[in-house]
Amino acid sequence: MLSQMLSLIGRLPPSRQFSTTLTPTILLPTYTSLLKALRSSESPNHPHHVFPDSSLPILLKVRPTTDKELLTCKGFGKIRTQKYGSRIYDIFNTSSTPMLADGDPLPQGAPYHTTSPSEEEKAFKIATSTSSNTFISGSAGTGKSILISHLLRHYTPKNCSVTSTTALSAKIINGTTLHSHFKYRVVNNHHMWGVGKLKVKDVIIIDEVSMLTVEAFEAIYRLAKEKNSKVKFIVLGDFFQLPPVDSGWVFMSEVWKEAEFELLELEKSVRHEGDPQWSEVLERFRIGNISNSDIDLLNSRLIENNLSTYPSSFPPLQLFPTNSLVSSFNDLALDKINKPSKTYPTYSLPLQTTSQGVTLKPGAKVVLTYNISQSRGLVNGTTGVVEELKSNSVLVKFEHGRDTIKYTDVGKENKIPLELAYARTIHGSQGSTLSSVEVDLNGVFDYGQIYVALSRVRNLKGLWVRKRLPRLEESPQWWNMVCPSVVEFYGLHNKNVREDTEVDNETRATLFLDVPEYYEDSDNKYIEI
């Protein structure tokens, strides 16, 4: 069973043909519609904060697929390029579906229905045609976030809640964290869910379910069932990626078994389809079936061997396994700025004791760590550059404009909600797509950590390795980063998106609406940690 499972999930499927006969309706998405959808996704209330209308014709003309090309486009500086570049490149790099700019002619001989039903379309059809709870799995970059946007066009904000276990992925899918949505609070040292008024809708979507603890899932599931016995859960994620902190896998829970999730497995990588070799290498890292040639391929990306092509003027984001390494790198980056610094202490409430807070300098790259105002674009994860240090506030230039960040009550602390943003933990990067990244894998300690770090980039050229990685015979245990329980789980339950699933014209038309209506819950706008 185990060997059969590994061979099944370790391969990429061939193109699939369907017996469905489609009527000649133009369902071809355009570059314009996808770029507009990107803006709506990132900033529903102020899409021009992502990029102004004047940038659209230039993007359509240049069709950038690299940072260098995007930086030539009006309205795109280094910050905006780093934040949105990877998603823009995904649009123009799409190879499986021909894309058009408005006014482009159809390719010679192209039928009106230019694409066959994709895995996302088939998974959508299955997930929405049953009342059963559904678990949609798949390796990094297989389009799970895209599928969520399709689901949110089918369901409405009145009957569907979209959530995630992490603030970053919640922001990507324009949802809320589970803790925020289900009103999690710590009251007298007791962890409580459903504190206050809570309405449970008919469908609950949970992204990055692999990072959900058993305790949290059991509490959420029972609470939801108590308030709405007909509630349906659609959860998405990949248990070959990072596990929850200090908890067993959620699929080990008795409540998970009680929920009887139907498993659908997406196989085809969207993020990595432009580099098939890299996609295959990543799949081997995912299931723990690597060879020395795979390790040698990673070592070929050592910075010391590629100094001539390393983007020193626009260095990539650094990924480290631990918070201490991230802090050390951020401090080093700050030291390189030859300007006066200022430390903003953190005050614990209600005793008002002080501790080391955040030290900043003008010109420092920072990230907002708390939701201040969604309408102003000041949400957790927004990046910017420090312009001025004031006595009790910081003036920061964000992509949407300048804002003054003041001391804010965050939980039991009063602090400036900013952190340096030159480096990030591997855990903090899960769910993101990056145009380039520099990884330090020394000190990895968790299942899936190596795979998550490597799979953030779309192709091998976007990866930079800081230190040489040992070959298998040098350190066999170091590479043993796949959880046996996860292998067993997929071996027992694996089911790919069914080959015989027909996708009718109504479903396909729903999936290819020009401008998606992205979900926004007016009662739960803000992403909380």
PDB file of C-alpha atoms in Angstrom, residues 144-263:
ATOM      1  CA  LYS A 144      -6.089  25.830  -3.809  1.00  0.00           C
ATOM      2  CA  SER A 145      -6.386  29.601  -3.320  1.00  0.00           C
ATOM      3  CA  ILE A 146      -7.730  29.956  -6.868  1.00  0.00           C
ATOM      4  CA  LEU A 147     -10.302  27.281  -6.098  1.00  0.00           C
ATOM      5  CA  ILE A 148     -11.433  29.236  -3.040  1.00  0.00           C
ATOM      6  CA  SER A 149     -12.167  32.254  -5.241  1.00  0.00           C
ATOM      7  CA  HIS A 150     -14.276  29.985  -7.483  1.00  0.00           C
ATOM      8  CA  LEU A 151     -16.178  28.647  -4.463  1.00  0.00           C
ATOM      9  CA  LEU A 152     -16.907  32.171  -3.285  1.00  0.00           C
ATOM     10  CA  ARG A 153     -18.559  32.983  -6.586  1.00  0.00           C
ATOM     11  CA  HIS A 154     -20.841  29.980  -6.136  1.00  0.00           C
ATOM     12  CA  TYR A 155     -21.747  30.656  -2.530  1.00  0.00           C
ATOM     13  CA  THR A 156     -22.703  34.091  -1.211  1.00  0.00           C
ATOM     14  CA  PRO A 157     -21.409  36.079   1.776  1.00  0.00           C
ATOM     15  CA  LYS A 158     -24.766  35.447   3.431  1.00  0.00           C
ATOM     16  CA  ASN A 159     -24.283  31.687   3.560  1.00  0.00           C
ATOM     17  CA  CYS A 160     -20.502  31.183   3.429  1.00  0.00           C
ATOM     18  CA  SER A 161     -17.586  32.134   5.692  1.00  0.00           C
ATOM     19  CA  VAL A 162     -14.001  31.980   4.423  1.00  0.00           C
ATOM     20  CA  THR A 163     -11.268  31.575   7.019  1.00  0.00           C
ATOM     21  CA  SER A 164      -7.688  30.436   7.440  1.00  0.00           C
ATOM     22  CA  THR A 165      -5.393  29.285  10.200  1.00  0.00           C
ATOM     23  CA  THR A 166      -2.808  31.996   9.429  1.00  0.00           C
ATOM     24  CA  ALA A 167      -3.005  35.747   8.947  1.00  0.00           C
ATOM     25  CA  LEU A 168      -0.972  35.628   5.719  1.00  0.00           C
ATOM     26  CA  SER A 169      -3.167  33.085   3.950  1.00  0.00           C
ATOM     27  CA  ALA A 170      -6.312  34.796   5.268  1.00  0.00           C
ATOM     28  CA  LYS A 171      -5.129  37.989   3.624  1.00  0.00           C
ATOM     29  CA  ILE A 172      -4.398  36.180   0.335  1.00  0.00           C
ATOM     30  CA  ILE A 173      -7.930  34.728   0.127  1.00  0.00           C
ATOM     31  CA  ASN A 174      -9.545  37.919   1.467  1.00  0.00           C
ATOM     32  CA  GLY A 175     -10.894  36.139   4.525  1.00  0.00           C
ATOM     33  CA  THR A 176     -10.439  36.166   8.274  1.00  0.00           C
ATOM     34  CA  THR A 177      -8.471  33.995  10.647  1.00  0.00           C
ATOM     35  CA  LEU A 178     -10.314  31.228  12.460  1.00  0.00           C
ATOM     36  CA  HIS A 179      -9.510  32.889  15.769  1.00  0.00           C
ATOM     37  CA  SER A 180     -11.175  36.100  14.633  1.00  0.00           C
ATOM     38  CA  HIS A 181     -14.183  34.516  12.946  1.00  0.00           C
ATOM     39  CA  PHE A 182     -15.021  32.125  15.780  1.00  0.00           C
ATOM     40  CA  LYS A 183     -14.370  34.806  18.417  1.00  0.00           C
ATOM     41  CA  TYR A 184     -11.531  33.109  20.245  1.00  0.00           C
ATOM     42  CA  ARG A 185     -10.577  34.641  23.578  1.00  0.00           C
ATOM     43  CA  VAL A 186      -8.446  33.783  26.588  1.00  0.00           C
ATOM     44  CA  VAL A 187     -10.573  34.439  29.679  1.00  0.00           C
ATOM     45  CA  ASN A 188      -8.971  33.871  33.087  1.00  0.00           C
ATOM     46  CA  ASN A 189      -6.350  31.648  31.440  1.00  0.00           C
ATOM     47  CA  HIS A 190      -9.082  29.547  29.783  1.00  0.00           C
ATOM     48  CA  HIS A 191      -9.118  29.189  25.991  1.00  0.00           C
ATOM     49  CA  MET A 192     -12.650  29.903  24.808  1.00  0.00           C
ATOM     50  CA  TRP A 193     -14.375  29.969  21.414  1.00  0.00           C
ATOM     51  CA  GLY A 194     -17.627  31.697  20.541  1.00  0.00           C
ATOM     52  CA  VAL A 195     -17.205  34.506  23.058  1.00  0.00           C
ATOM     53  CA  GLY A 196     -19.967  36.948  22.148  1.00  0.00           C
ATOM     54  CA  LYS A 197     -22.511  36.862  19.334  1.00  0.00           C
ATOM     55  CA  LEU A 198     -21.652  34.323  16.643  1.00  0.00           C
ATOM     56  CA  LYS A 199     -23.674  33.387  13.571  1.00  0.00           C
ATOM     57  CA  VAL A 200     -22.685  30.152  11.854  1.00  0.00           C
ATOM     58  CA  LYS A 201     -23.388  30.141   8.128  1.00  0.00           C
ATOM     59  CA  ASP A 202     -24.234  27.150   5.940  1.00  0.00           C
ATOM     60  CA  VAL A 203     -20.708  26.723   4.532  1.00  0.00           C
ATOM     61  CA  ILE A 204     -17.401  27.255   6.324  1.00  0.00           C
ATOM     62  CA  ILE A 205     -14.188  27.285   4.267  1.00  0.00           C
ATOM     63  CA  ILE A 206     -10.905  26.751   6.133  1.00  0.00           C
ATOM     64  CA  ASP A 207      -7.581  27.230   4.328  1.00  0.00           C
ATOM     65  CA  GLU A 208      -4.181  25.904   5.517  1.00  0.00           C
ATOM     66  CA  VAL A 209      -5.908  23.206   7.560  1.00  0.00           C
ATOM     67  CA  SER A 210      -2.607  21.397   8.147  1.00  0.00           C
ATOM     68  CA  MET A 211      -1.712  24.063  10.727  1.00  0.00           C
ATOM     69  CA  LEU A 212      -4.988  23.671  12.636  1.00  0.00           C
ATOM     70  CA  THR A 213      -4.634  22.069  16.071  1.00  0.00           C
ATOM     71  CA  VAL A 214      -6.789  19.157  17.158  1.00  0.00           C
ATOM     72  CA  GLU A 215      -8.145  21.170  20.086  1.00  0.00           C
ATOM     73  CA  ALA A 216      -9.122  24.138  17.914  1.00  0.00           C
ATOM     74  CA  PHE A 217     -10.785  21.980  15.257  1.00  0.00           C
ATOM     75  CA  GLU A 218     -12.833  20.017  17.776  1.00  0.00           C
ATOM     76  CA  ALA A 219     -14.014  23.217  19.462  1.00  0.00           C
ATOM     77  CA  ILE A 220     -14.880  24.902  16.146  1.00  0.00           C
ATOM     78  CA  TYR A 221     -16.655  21.877  14.689  1.00  0.00           C
ATOM     79  CA  ARG A 222     -18.817  21.259  17.755  1.00  0.00           C
ATOM     80  CA  LEU A 223     -19.612  24.949  18.154  1.00  0.00           C
ATOM     81  CA  ALA A 224     -20.631  25.223  14.506  1.00  0.00           C
ATOM     82  CA  LYS A 225     -22.805  22.107  14.653  1.00  0.00           C
ATOM     83  CA  GLU A 226     -24.556  23.368  17.786  1.00  0.00           C
ATOM     84  CA  LYS A 227     -25.531  26.609  16.082  1.00  0.00           C
ATOM     85  CA  ASN A 228     -26.234  25.191  12.612  1.00  0.00           C
ATOM     86  CA  SER A 229     -26.698  21.433  12.336  1.00  0.00           C
ATOM     87  CA  LYS A 230     -26.590  21.579   8.517  1.00  0.00           C
ATOM     88  CA  VAL A 231     -23.256  23.387   8.286  1.00  0.00           C
ATOM     89  CA  LYS A 232     -20.855  22.058   5.635  1.00  0.00           C
ATOM     90  CA  PHE A 233     -17.083  22.318   6.007  1.00  0.00           C
ATOM     91  CA  ILE A 234     -14.774  22.709   2.997  1.00  0.00           C
ATOM     92  CA  VAL A 235     -11.180  22.572   4.205  1.00  0.00           C
ATOM     93  CA  LEU A 236      -8.058  22.946   2.074  1.00  0.00           C
ATOM     94  CA  GLY A 237      -4.406  22.287   2.709  1.00  0.00           C
ATOM     95  CA  ASP A 238      -1.535  19.865   2.469  1.00  0.00           C
ATOM     96  CA  PHE A 239      -0.460  17.719   5.414  1.00  0.00           C
ATOM     97  CA  PHE A 240       2.938  17.248   3.751  1.00  0.00           C
ATOM     98  CA  GLN A 241       3.526  20.907   4.626  1.00  0.00           C
ATOM     99  CA  LEU A 242       3.926  22.380   8.111  1.00  0.00           C
ATOM    100  CA  PRO A 243       2.128  20.817  11.094  1.00  0.00           C
ATOM    101  CA  PRO A 244       0.356  22.708  13.890  1.00  0.00           C
ATOM    102  CA  VAL A 245       2.435  23.950  16.803  1.00  0.00           C
ATOM    103  CA  ASP A 246       2.422  21.710  19.886  1.00  0.00           C
ATOM    104  CA  SER A 247      -0.410  19.514  18.621  1.00  0.00           C
ATOM    105  CA  GLY A 248      -1.068  16.343  16.689  1.00  0.00           C
ATOM    106  CA  TRP A 249      -2.396  16.372  13.142  1.00  0.00           C
ATOM    107  CA  VAL A 250      -6.043  17.329  12.921  1.00  0.00           C
ATOM    108  CA  PHE A 251      -6.864  14.163  10.951  1.00  0.00           C
ATOM    109  CA  MET A 252      -5.990  12.169  14.091  1.00  0.00           C
ATOM    110  CA  SER A 253      -8.949  13.720  15.899  1.00  0.00           C
ATOM    111  CA  GLU A 254     -12.042  11.658  16.589  1.00  0.00           C
ATOM    112  CA  VAL A 255     -14.104  14.641  15.469  1.00  0.00           C
ATOM    113  CA  TRP A 256     -12.337  14.597  12.072  1.00  0.00           C
ATOM    114  CA  LYS A 257     -13.397  10.964  11.690  1.00  0.00           C
ATOM    115  CA  GLU A 258     -16.907  11.883  12.781  1.00  0.00           C
ATOM    116  CA  ALA A 259     -17.041  14.613  10.122  1.00  0.00           C
ATOM    117  CA  GLU A 260     -16.350  12.019   7.365  1.00  0.00           C
ATOM    118  CA  PHE A 261     -14.464  14.317   5.018  1.00  0.00           C
ATOM    119  CA  GLU A 262     -14.372  13.359   1.355  1.00  0.00           C
ATOM    120  CA  LEU A 263     -10.780  13.783   0.153  1.00  0.00           C
TER     121      LEU A 263
END
